[in-house]
GROMACS .gro file of C-alpha atoms in nm:
model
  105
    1UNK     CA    1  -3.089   0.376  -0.645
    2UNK     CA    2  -3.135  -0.007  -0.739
    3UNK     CA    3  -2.798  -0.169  -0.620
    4UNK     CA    4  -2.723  -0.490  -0.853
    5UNK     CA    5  -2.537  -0.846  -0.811
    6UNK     CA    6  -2.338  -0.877  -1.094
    7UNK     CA    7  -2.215  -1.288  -1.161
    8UNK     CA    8  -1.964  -1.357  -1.439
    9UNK     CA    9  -1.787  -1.726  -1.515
   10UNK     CA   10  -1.444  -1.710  -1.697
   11UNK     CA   11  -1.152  -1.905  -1.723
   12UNK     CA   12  -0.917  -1.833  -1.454
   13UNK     CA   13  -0.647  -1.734  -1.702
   14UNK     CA   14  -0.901  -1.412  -1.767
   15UNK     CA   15  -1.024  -1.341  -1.447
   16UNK     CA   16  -0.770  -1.068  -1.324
   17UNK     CA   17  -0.850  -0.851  -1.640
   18UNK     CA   18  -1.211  -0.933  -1.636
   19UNK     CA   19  -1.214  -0.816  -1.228
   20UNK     CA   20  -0.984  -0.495  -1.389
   21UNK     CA   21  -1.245  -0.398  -1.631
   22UNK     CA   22  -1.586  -0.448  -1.406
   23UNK     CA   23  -1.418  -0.201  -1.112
   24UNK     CA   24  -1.284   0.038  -1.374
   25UNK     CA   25  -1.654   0.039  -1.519
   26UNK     CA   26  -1.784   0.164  -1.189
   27UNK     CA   27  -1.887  -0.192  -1.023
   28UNK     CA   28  -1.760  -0.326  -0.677
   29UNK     CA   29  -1.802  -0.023  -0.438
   30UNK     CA   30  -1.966  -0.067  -0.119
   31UNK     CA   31  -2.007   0.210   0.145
   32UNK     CA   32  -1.651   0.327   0.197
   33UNK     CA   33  -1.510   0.059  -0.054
   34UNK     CA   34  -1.431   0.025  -0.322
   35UNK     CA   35  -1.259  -0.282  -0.539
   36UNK     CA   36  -1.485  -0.519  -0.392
   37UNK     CA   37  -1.542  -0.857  -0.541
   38UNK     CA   38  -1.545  -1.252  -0.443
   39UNK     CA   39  -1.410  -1.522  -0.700
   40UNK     CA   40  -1.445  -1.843  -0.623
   41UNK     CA   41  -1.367  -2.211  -0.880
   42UNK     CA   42  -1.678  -2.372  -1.026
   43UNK     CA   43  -1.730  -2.594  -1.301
   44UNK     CA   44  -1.880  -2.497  -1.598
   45UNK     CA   45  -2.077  -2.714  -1.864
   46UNK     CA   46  -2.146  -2.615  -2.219
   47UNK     CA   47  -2.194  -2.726  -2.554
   48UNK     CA   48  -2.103  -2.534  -2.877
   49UNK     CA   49  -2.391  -2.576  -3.157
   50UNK     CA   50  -2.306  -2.515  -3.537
   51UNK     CA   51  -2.226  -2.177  -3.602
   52UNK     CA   52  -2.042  -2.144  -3.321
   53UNK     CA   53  -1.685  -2.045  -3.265
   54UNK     CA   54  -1.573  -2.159  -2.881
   55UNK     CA   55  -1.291  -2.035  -2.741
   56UNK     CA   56  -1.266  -2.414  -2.554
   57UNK     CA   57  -1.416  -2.728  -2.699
   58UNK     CA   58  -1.548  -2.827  -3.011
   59UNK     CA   59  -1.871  -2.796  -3.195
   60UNK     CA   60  -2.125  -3.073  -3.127
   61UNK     CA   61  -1.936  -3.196  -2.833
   62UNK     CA   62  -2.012  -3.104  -2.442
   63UNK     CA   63  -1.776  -2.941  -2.309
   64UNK     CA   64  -1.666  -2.921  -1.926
   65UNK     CA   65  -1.411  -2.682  -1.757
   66UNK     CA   66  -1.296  -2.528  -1.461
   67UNK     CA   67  -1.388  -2.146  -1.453
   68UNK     CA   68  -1.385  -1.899  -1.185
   69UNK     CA   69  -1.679  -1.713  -1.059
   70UNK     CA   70  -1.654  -1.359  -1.018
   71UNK     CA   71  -1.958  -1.172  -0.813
   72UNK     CA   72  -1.952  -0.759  -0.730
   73UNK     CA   73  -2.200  -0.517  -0.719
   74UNK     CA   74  -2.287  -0.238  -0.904
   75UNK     CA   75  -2.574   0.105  -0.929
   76UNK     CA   76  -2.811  -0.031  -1.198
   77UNK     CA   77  -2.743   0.305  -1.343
   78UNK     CA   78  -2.373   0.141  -1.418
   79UNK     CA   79  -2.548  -0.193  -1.566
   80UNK     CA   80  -2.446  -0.090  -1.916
   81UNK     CA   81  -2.077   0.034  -1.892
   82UNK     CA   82  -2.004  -0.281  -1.707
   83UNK     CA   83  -2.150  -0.518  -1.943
   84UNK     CA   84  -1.972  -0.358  -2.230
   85UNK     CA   85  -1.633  -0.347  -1.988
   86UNK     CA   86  -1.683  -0.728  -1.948
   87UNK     CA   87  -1.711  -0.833  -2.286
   88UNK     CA   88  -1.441  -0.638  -2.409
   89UNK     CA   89  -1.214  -0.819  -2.127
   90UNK     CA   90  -1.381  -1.211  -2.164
   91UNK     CA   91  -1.244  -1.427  -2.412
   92UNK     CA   92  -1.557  -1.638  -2.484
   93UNK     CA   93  -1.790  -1.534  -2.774
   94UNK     CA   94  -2.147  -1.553  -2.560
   95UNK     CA   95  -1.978  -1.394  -2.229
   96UNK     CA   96  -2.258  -1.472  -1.952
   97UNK     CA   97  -2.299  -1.186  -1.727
   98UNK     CA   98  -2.599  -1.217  -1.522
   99UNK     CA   99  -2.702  -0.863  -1.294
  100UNK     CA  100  -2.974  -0.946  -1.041
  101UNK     CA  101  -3.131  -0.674  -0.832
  102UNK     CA  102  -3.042  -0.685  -0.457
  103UNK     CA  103  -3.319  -0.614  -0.197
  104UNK     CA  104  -3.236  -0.360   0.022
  105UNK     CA  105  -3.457  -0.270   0.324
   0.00000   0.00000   0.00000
């Protein structure tokens, strides 16, 4: 089974039900655990072009904000549930959830 790194930025005010949704999903076991995740504070940079609704900033104008970083892991199998999990929980409109295969000898 291809295991998968699963990265997600949000704003920390969202992180707790964005964690909830991505173990209830199927994502963060490992072995004998389960739950398992790392969040750490980055910086994110973005900028909203016409069209676009942002839930921070303003069209036309670059936007910069501090966001946590959540990584888990999850069965590729699981990909889907936990990408629709995610965006139901994330408050921005073009949630970035990036799922990168792991190489596992």
């Amino acid at each position: 089974m291809t295991r998968l790194k699963i990265e997600i930025s949000v704003p920390e005010s969202h992180a707790e039900a964005v964690i909830e949704a991505l173990h209830a999903a199927g994502a963060g076991r490992v072995g004998a655990y389960a739950r398992c995740s790392s969040v750490w504070k980055v910086t994110g940079s973005w900028q909203p072009l016409p069209g676009a609704q942002p839930y921070d900033g303003e069209v036309g104008v670059v936007q910069r904000s501090e966001e946590c970083r959540i990584e888990s892991v999850c069965d590729a199998d699981r990909a889907g549930a936990v990408q629709r999990a995610v965006r139901e929980a994330h408050p921005y409109e073009q949630a970035v959830i990036h799922f990168l295969p792991l190489y596992e000898p």
